[in-house]
mmCIF file of C-alpha atoms (C1' of nucleotides) in Angstrom:
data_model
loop_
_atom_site.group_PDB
_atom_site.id
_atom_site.type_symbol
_atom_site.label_atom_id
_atom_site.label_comp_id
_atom_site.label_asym_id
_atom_site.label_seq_id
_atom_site.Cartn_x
_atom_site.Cartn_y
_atom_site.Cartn_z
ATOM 1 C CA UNK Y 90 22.047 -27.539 8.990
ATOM 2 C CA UNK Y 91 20.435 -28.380 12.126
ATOM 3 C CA UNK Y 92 20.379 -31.760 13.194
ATOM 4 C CA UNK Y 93 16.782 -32.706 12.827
ATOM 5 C CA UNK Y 94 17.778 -36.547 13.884
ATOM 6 C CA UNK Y 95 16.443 -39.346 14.847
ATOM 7 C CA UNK Y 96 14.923 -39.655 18.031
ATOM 8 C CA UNK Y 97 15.246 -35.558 18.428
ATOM 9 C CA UNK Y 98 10.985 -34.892 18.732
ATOM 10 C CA UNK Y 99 9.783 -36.208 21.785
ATOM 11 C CA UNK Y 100 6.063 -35.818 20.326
ATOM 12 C CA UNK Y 101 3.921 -32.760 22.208
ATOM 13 C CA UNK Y 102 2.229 -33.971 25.815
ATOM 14 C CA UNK Y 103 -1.113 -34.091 24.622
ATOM 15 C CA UNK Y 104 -3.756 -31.660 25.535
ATOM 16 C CA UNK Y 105 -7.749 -31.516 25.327
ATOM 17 C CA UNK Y 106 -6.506 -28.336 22.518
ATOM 18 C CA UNK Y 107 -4.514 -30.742 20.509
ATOM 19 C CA UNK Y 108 -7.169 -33.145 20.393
ATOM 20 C CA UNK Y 109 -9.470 -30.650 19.340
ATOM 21 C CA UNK Y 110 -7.683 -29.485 16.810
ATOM 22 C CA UNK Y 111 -6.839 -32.541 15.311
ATOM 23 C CA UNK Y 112 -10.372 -33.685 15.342
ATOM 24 C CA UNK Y 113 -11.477 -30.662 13.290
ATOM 25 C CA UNK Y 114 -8.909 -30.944 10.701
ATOM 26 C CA UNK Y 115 -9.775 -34.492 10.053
ATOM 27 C CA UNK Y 116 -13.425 -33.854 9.289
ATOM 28 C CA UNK Y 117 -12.199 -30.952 7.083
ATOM 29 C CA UNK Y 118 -12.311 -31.624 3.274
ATOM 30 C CA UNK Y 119 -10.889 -27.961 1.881
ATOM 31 C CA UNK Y 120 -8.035 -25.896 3.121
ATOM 32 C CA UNK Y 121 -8.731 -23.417 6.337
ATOM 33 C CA UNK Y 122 -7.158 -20.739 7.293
ATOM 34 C CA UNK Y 123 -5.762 -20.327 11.032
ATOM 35 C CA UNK Y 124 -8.050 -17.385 11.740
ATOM 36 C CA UNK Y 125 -10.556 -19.741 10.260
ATOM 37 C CA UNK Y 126 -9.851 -22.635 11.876
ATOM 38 C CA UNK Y 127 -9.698 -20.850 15.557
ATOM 39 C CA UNK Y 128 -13.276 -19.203 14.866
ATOM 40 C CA UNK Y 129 -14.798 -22.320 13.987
ATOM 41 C CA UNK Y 130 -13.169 -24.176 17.228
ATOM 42 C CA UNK Y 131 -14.730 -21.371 18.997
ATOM 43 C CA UNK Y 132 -17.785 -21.544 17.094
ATOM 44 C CA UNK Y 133 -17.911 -25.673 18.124
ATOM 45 C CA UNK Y 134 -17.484 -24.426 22.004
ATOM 46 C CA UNK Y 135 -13.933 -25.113 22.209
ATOM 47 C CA UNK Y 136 -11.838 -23.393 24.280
ATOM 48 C CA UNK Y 137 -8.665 -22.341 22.521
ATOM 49 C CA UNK Y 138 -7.033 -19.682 21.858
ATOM 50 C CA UNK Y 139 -5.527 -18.245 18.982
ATOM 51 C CA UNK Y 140 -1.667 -18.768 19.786
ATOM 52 C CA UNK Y 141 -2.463 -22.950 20.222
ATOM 53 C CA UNK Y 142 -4.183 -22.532 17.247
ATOM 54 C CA UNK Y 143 -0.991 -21.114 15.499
ATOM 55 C CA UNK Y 144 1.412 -23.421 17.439
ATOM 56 C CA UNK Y 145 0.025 -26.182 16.756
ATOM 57 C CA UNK Y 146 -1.051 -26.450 13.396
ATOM 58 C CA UNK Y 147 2.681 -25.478 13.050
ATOM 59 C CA UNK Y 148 4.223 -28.311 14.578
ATOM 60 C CA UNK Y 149 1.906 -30.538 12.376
ATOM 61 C CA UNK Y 150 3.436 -28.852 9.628
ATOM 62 C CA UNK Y 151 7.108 -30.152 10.543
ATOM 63 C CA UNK Y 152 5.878 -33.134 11.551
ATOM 64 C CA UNK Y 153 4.648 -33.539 7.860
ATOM 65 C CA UNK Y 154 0.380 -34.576 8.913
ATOM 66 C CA UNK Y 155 -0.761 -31.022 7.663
ATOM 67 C CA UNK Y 156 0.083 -29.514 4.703
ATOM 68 C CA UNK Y 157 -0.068 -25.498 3.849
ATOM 69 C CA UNK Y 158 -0.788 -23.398 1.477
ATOM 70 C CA UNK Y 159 -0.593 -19.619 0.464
ATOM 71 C CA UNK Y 160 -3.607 -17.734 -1.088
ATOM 72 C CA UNK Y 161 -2.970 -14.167 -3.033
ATOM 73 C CA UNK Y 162 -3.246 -12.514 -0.060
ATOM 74 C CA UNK Y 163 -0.910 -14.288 1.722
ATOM 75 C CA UNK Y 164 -2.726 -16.104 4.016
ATOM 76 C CA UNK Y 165 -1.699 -19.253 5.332
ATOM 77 C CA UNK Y 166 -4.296 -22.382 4.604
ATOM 78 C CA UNK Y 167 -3.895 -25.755 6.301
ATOM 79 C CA UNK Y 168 -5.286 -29.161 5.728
ATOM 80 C CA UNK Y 169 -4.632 -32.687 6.844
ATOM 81 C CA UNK Y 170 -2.804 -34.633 5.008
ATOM 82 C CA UNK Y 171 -0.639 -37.778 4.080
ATOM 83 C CA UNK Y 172 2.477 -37.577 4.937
ATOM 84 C CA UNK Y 173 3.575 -38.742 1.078
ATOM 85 C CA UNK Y 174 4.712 -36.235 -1.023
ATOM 86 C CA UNK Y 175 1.969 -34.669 -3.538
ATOM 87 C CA UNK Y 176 -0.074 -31.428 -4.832
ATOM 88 C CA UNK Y 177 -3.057 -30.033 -5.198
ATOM 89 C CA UNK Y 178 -6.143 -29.137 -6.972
ATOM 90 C CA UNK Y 179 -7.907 -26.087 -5.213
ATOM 91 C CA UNK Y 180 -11.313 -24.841 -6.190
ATOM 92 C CA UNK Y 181 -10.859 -21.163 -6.464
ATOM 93 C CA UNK Y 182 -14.586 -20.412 -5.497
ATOM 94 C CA UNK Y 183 -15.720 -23.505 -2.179
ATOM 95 C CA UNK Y 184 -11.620 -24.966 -1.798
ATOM 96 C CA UNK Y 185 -12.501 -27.999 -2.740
ATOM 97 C CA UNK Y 186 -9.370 -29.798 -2.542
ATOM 98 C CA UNK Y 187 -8.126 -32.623 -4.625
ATOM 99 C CA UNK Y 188 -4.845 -34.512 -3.698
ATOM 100 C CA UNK Y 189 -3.138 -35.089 -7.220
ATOM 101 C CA UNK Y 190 0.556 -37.015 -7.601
ATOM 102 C CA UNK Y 191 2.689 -35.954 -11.186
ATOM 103 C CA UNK Y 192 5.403 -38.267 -11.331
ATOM 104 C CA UNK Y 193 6.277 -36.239 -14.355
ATOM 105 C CA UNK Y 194 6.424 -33.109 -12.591
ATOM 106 C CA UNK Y 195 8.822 -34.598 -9.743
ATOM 107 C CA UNK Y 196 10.664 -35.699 -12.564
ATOM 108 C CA UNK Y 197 10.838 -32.595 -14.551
ATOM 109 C CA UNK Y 198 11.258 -30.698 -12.061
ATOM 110 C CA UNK Y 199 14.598 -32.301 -10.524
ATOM 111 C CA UNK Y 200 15.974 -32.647 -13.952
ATOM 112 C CA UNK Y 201 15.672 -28.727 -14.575
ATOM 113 C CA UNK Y 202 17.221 -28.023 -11.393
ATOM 114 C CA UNK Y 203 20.371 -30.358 -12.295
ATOM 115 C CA UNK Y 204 20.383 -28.576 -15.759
ATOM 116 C CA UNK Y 205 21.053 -25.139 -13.918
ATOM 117 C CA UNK Y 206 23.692 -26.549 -10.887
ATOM 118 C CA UNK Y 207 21.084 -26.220 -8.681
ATOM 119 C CA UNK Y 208 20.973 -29.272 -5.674
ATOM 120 C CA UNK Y 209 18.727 -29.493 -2.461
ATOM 121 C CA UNK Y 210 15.723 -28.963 -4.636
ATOM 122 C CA UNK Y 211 12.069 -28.771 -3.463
ATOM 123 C CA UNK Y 212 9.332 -26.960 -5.375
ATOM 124 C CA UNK Y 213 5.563 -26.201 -5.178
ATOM 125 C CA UNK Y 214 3.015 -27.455 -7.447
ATOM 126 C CA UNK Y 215 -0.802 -26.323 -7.093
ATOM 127 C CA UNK Y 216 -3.427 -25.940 -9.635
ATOM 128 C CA UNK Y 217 -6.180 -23.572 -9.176
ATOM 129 C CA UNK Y 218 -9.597 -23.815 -11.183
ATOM 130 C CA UNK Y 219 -13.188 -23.892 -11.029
ATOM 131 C CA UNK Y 220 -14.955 -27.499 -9.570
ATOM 132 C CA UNK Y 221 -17.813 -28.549 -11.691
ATOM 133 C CA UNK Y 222 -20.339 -27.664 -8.429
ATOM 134 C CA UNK Y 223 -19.260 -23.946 -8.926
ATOM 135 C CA UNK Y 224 -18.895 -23.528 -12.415
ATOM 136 C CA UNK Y 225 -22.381 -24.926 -12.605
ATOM 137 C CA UNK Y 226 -23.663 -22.675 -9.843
ATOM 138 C CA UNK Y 227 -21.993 -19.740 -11.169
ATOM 139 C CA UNK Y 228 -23.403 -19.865 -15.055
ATOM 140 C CA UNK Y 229 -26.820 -20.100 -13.406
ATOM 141 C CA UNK Y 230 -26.719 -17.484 -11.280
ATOM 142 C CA UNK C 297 -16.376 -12.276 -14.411
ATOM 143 C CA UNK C 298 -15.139 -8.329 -15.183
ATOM 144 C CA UNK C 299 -14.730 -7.740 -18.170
ATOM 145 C CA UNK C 300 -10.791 -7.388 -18.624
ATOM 146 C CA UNK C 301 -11.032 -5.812 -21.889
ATOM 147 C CA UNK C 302 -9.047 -4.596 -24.777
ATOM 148 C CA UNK C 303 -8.673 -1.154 -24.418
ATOM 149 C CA UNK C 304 -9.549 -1.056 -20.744
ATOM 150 C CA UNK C 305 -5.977 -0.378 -19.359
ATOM 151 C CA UNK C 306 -4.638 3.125 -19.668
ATOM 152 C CA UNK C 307 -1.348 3.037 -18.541
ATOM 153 C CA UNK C 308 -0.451 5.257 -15.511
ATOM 154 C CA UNK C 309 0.811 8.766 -16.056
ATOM 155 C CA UNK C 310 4.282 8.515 -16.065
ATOM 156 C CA UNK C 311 6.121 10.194 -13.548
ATOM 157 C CA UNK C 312 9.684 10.259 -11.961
ATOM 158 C CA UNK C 313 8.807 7.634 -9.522
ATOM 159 C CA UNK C 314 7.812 5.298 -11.647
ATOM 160 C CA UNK C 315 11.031 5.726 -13.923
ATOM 161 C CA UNK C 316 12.945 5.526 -10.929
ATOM 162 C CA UNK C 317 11.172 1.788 -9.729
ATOM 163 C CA UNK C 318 11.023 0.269 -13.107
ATOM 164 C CA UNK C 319 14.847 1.028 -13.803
ATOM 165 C CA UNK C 320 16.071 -0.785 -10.354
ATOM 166 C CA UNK C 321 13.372 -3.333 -11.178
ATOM 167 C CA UNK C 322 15.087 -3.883 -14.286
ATOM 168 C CA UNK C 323 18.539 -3.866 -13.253
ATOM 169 C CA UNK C 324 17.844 -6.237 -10.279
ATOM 170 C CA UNK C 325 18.671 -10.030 -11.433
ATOM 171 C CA UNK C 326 16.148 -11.460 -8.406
ATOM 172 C CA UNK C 327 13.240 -11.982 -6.826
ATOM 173 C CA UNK C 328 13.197 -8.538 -3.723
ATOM 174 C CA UNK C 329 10.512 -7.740 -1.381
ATOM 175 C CA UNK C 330 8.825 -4.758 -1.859
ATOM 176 C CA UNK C 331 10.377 -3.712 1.710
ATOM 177 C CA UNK C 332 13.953 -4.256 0.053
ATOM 178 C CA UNK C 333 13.293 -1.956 -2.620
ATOM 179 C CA UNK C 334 11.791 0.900 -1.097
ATOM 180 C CA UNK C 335 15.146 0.477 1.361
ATOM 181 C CA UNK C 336 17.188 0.398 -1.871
ATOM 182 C CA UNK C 337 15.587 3.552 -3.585
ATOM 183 C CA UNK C 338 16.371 5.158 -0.580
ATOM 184 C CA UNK C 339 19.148 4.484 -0.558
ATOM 185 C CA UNK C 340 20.217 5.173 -4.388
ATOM 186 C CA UNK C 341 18.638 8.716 -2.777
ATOM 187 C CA UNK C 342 15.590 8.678 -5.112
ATOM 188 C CA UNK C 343 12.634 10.229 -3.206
ATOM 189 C CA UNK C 344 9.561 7.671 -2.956
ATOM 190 C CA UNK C 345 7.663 6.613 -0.643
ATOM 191 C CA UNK C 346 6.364 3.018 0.614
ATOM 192 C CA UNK C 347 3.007 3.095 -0.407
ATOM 193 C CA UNK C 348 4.204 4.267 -3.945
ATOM 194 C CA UNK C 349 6.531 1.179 -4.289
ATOM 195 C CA UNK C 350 3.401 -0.879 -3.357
ATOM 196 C CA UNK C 351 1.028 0.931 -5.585
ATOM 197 C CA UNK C 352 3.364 0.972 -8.607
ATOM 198 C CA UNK C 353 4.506 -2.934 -8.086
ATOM 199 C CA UNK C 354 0.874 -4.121 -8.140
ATOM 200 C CA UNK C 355 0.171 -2.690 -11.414
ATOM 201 C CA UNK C 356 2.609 -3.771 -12.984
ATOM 202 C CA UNK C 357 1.780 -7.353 -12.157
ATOM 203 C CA UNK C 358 -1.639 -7.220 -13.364
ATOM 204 C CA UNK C 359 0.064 -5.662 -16.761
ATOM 205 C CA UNK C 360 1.950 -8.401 -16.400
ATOM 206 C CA UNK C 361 5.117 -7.177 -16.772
ATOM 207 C CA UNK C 362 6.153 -7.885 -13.039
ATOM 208 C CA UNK C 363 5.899 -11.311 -11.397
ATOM 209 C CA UNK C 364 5.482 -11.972 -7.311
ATOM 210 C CA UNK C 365 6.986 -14.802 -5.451
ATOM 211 C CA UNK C 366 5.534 -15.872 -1.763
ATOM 212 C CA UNK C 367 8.343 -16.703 0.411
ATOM 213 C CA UNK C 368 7.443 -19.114 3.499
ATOM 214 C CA UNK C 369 6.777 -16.465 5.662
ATOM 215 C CA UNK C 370 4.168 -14.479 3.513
ATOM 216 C CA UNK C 371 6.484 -11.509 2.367
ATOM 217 C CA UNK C 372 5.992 -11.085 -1.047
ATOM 218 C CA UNK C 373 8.979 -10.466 -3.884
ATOM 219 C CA UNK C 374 9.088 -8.820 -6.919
ATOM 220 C CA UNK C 375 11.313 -9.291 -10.283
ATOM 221 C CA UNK C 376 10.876 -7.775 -14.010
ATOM 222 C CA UNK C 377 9.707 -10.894 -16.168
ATOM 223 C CA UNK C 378 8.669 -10.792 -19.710
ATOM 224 C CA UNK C 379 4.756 -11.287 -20.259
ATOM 225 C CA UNK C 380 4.648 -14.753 -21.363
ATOM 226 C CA UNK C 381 4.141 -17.241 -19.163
ATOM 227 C CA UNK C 382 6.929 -19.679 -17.304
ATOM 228 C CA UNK C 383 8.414 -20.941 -14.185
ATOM 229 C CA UNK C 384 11.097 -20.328 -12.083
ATOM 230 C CA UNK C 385 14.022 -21.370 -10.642
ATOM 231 C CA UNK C 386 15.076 -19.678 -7.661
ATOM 232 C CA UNK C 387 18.027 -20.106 -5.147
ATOM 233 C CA UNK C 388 17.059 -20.236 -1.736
ATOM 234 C CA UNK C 389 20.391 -18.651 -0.616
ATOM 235 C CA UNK C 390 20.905 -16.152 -2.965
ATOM 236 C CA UNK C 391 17.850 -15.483 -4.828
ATOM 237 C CA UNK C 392 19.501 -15.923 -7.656
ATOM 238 C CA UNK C 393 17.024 -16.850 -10.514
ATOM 239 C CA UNK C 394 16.429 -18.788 -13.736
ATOM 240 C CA UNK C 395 13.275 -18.324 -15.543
ATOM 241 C CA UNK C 396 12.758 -22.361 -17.095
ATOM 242 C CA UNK C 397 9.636 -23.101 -19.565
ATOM 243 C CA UNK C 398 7.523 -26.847 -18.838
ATOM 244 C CA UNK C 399 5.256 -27.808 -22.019
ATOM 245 C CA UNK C 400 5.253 -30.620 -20.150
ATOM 246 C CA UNK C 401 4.034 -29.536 -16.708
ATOM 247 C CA UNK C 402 1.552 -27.250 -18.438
ATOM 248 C CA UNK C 403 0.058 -30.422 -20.691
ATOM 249 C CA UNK C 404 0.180 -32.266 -16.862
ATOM 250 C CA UNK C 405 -1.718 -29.587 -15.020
ATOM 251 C CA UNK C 406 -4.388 -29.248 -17.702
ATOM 252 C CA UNK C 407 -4.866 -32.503 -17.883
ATOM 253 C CA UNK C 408 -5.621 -33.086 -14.443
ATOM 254 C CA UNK C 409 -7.467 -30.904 -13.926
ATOM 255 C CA UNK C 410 -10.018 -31.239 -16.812
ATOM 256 C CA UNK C 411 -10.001 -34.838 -15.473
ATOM 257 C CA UNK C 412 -11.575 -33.994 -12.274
ATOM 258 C CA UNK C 413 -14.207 -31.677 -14.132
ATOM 259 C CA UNK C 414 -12.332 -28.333 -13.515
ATOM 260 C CA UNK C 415 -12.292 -25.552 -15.752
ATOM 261 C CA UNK C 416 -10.668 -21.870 -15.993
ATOM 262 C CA UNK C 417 -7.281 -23.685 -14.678
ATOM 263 C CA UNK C 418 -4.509 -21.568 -13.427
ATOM 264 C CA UNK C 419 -1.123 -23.413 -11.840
ATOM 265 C CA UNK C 420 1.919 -21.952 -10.013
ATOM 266 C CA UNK C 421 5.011 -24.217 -10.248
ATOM 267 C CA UNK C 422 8.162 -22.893 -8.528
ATOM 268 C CA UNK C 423 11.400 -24.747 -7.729
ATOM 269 C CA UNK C 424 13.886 -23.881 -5.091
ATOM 270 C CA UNK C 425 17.129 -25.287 -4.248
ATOM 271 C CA UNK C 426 20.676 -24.183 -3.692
ATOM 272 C CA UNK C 427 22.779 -22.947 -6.566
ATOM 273 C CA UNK C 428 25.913 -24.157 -7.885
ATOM 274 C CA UNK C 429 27.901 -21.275 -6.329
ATOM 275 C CA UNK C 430 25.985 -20.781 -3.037
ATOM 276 C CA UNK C 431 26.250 -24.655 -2.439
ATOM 277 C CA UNK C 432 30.228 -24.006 -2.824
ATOM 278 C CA UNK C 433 30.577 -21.554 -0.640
ATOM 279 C CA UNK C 434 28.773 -23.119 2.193
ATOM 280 C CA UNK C 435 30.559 -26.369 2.090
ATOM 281 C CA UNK C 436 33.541 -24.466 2.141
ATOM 282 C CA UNK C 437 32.494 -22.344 5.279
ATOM 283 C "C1'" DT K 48 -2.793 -40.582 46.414
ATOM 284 C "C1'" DC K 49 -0.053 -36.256 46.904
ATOM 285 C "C1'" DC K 50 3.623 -33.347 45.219
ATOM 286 C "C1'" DC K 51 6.844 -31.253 42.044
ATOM 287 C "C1'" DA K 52 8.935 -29.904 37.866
ATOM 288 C "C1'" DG K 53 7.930 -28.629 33.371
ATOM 289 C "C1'" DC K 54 5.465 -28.184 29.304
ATOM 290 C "C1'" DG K 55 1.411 -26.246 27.152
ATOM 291 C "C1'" DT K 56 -2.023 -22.526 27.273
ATOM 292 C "C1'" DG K 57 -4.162 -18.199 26.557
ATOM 293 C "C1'" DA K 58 -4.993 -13.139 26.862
ATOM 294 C "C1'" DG K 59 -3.137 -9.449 25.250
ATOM 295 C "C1'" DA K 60 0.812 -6.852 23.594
ATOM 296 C "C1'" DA K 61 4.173 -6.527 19.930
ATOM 297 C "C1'" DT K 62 5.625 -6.993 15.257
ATOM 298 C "C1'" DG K 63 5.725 -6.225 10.513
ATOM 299 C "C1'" DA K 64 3.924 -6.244 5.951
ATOM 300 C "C1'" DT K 65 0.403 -4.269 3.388
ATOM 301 C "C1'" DT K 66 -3.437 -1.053 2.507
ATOM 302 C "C1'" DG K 67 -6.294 3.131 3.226
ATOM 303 C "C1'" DT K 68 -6.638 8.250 3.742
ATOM 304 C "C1'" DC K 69 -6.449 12.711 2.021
ATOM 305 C "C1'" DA K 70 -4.250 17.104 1.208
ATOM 306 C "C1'" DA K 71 -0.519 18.726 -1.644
ATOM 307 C "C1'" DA K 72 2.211 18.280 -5.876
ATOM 308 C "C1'" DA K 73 2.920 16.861 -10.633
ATOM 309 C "C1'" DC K 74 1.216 16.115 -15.300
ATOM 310 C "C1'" DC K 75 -1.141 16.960 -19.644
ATOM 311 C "C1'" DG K 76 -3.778 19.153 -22.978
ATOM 312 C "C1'" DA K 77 -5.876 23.497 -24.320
ATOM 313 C "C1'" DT F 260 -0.178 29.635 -18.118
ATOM 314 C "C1'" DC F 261 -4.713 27.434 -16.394
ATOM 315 C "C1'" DG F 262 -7.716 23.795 -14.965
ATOM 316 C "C1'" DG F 263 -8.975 19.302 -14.178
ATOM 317 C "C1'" DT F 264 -7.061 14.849 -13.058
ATOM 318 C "C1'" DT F 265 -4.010 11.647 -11.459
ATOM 319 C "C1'" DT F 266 -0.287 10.428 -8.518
ATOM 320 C "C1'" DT F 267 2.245 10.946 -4.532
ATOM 321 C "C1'" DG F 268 3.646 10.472 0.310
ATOM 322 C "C1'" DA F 269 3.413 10.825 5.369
ATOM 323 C "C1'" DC F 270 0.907 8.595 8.584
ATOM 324 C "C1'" DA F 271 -2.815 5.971 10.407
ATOM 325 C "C1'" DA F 272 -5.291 1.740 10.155
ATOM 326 C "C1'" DT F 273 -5.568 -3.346 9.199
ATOM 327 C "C1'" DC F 274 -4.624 -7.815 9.862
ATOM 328 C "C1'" DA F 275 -2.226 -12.110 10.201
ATOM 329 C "C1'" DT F 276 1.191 -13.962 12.882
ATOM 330 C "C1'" DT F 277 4.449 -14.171 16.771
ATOM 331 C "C1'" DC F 278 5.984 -13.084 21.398
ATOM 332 C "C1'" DT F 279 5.406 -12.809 26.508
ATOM 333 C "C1'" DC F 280 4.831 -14.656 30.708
ATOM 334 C "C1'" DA F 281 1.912 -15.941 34.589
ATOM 335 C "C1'" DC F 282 -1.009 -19.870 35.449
ATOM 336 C "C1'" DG F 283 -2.956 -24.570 34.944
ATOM 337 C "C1'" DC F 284 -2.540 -29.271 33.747
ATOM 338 C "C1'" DT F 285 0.099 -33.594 32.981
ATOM 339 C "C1'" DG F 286 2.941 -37.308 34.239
ATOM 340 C "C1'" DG F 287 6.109 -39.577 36.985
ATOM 341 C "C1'" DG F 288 8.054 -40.420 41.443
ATOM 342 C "C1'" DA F 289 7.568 -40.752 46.540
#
DNA sequence: TCCCAGCGTGAGAATGATTGTCAAAACCGA
DNA sequence: TCGGTTTTGACAATCATTCTCACGCTGGGA
């Protein structure tokens, strides 16, 4: 559709915000929401405001360094990552994240779609459980 | 946690509402926004109003009789689905969708997950891509 | 180093889906 | 039919996300 070429992204000028930003996502293990993410910047004594919060993260998104996700309610969650393809596995209780690859999956998954006529296929994959830590925590309690 | 018991659930009071949502529900082949229907109800002339469509959607997915998809912008979409559990297939042009089974993806995600200690595993697996017909039609445009 | 043209920012308004409120209406059993 | 509940629906309230647009900062050229 639209011609996301070659040498079309001239890469963001970049900013005291961006750096920011990118700094906190690095030392961030779990997934964070952008609400999150902005009160914590805040939080650190970071100027930023909410819209470069939004605008940013997005643009990582494209640019394939952050990856999202959506919780029950909706709400978007980001986190750094590589720019390979994978999924997850989310602690439903702290986030936790683990970064899982299922050949199988990829595999399964295209060969369904070609079953059905389908082409241009993506998917989502994430696995949601309880992480030791919390199960542990949780039985105590 | 709560204790989702046996007899616990006892079914809404039916009413003409209701009917009226779980007969377009079940003549609708795809996944539509909760938005979409109320227009749609409306416009079939039956009197209902948002918050019922809202109200009446939600319970049926925790009877499980209704299953929600999360587009990329957060809008949530609704389609009848029998209770057991599977995947689907769903074209990203014209919603069109296939409900596929994975015993294999099911063995995967329980696997990996018990291998990195977590327990009371859940998984969403959903594949888009561009149907047969949809991906004829736009070549053809 | 100084200046200019743009891009990036940020405060707040706008949007849009979803949920809460609460009085009125519908339903069911007696 | 009567009474006690449950459900409904119009509208307000939330809340995440996006839009607006004046202002500041960045980078390159003079």
């Amino acid at each position: 559709m639209t011609d996301r070429g070659a040498s079309a992204r001239p890469a963001r000028r970049p900013t005291r915000q961006q750096q920011a930003i990118t700094d906190l996502l690095e030392r961030s293990e779990e997934f964070v929401s952008a609400q999150t993410f902005h009160a914590r910047l805040r939080a650190a004594g970071e100027r930023v405001g909410l819209a470069t919060v939004y605008r940013t993260l997005q643009s990582m998104v494209e640019a394939g360094t952050v990856d999202v996700l959506r919780g029950d309610d909706g709400e978007a969650a980001y986190r750094a990552c590589s720019t390979d393809h994978h999924h997850h596995l989310v602690c439903r209780s702290c986030a936790k994240t683990v970064e899982v690859e299922g050949p199988a999956v990829e595999r399964w998954t295209d060969a369904v779609a070609a079953e059905h006529g389908f082409t241009q296929v993506t998917h989502t994959v994430e696995i949601f459980g309880t992480c030791a830590e919390c199960a542990a925590s949780t039985r105590t309690r």
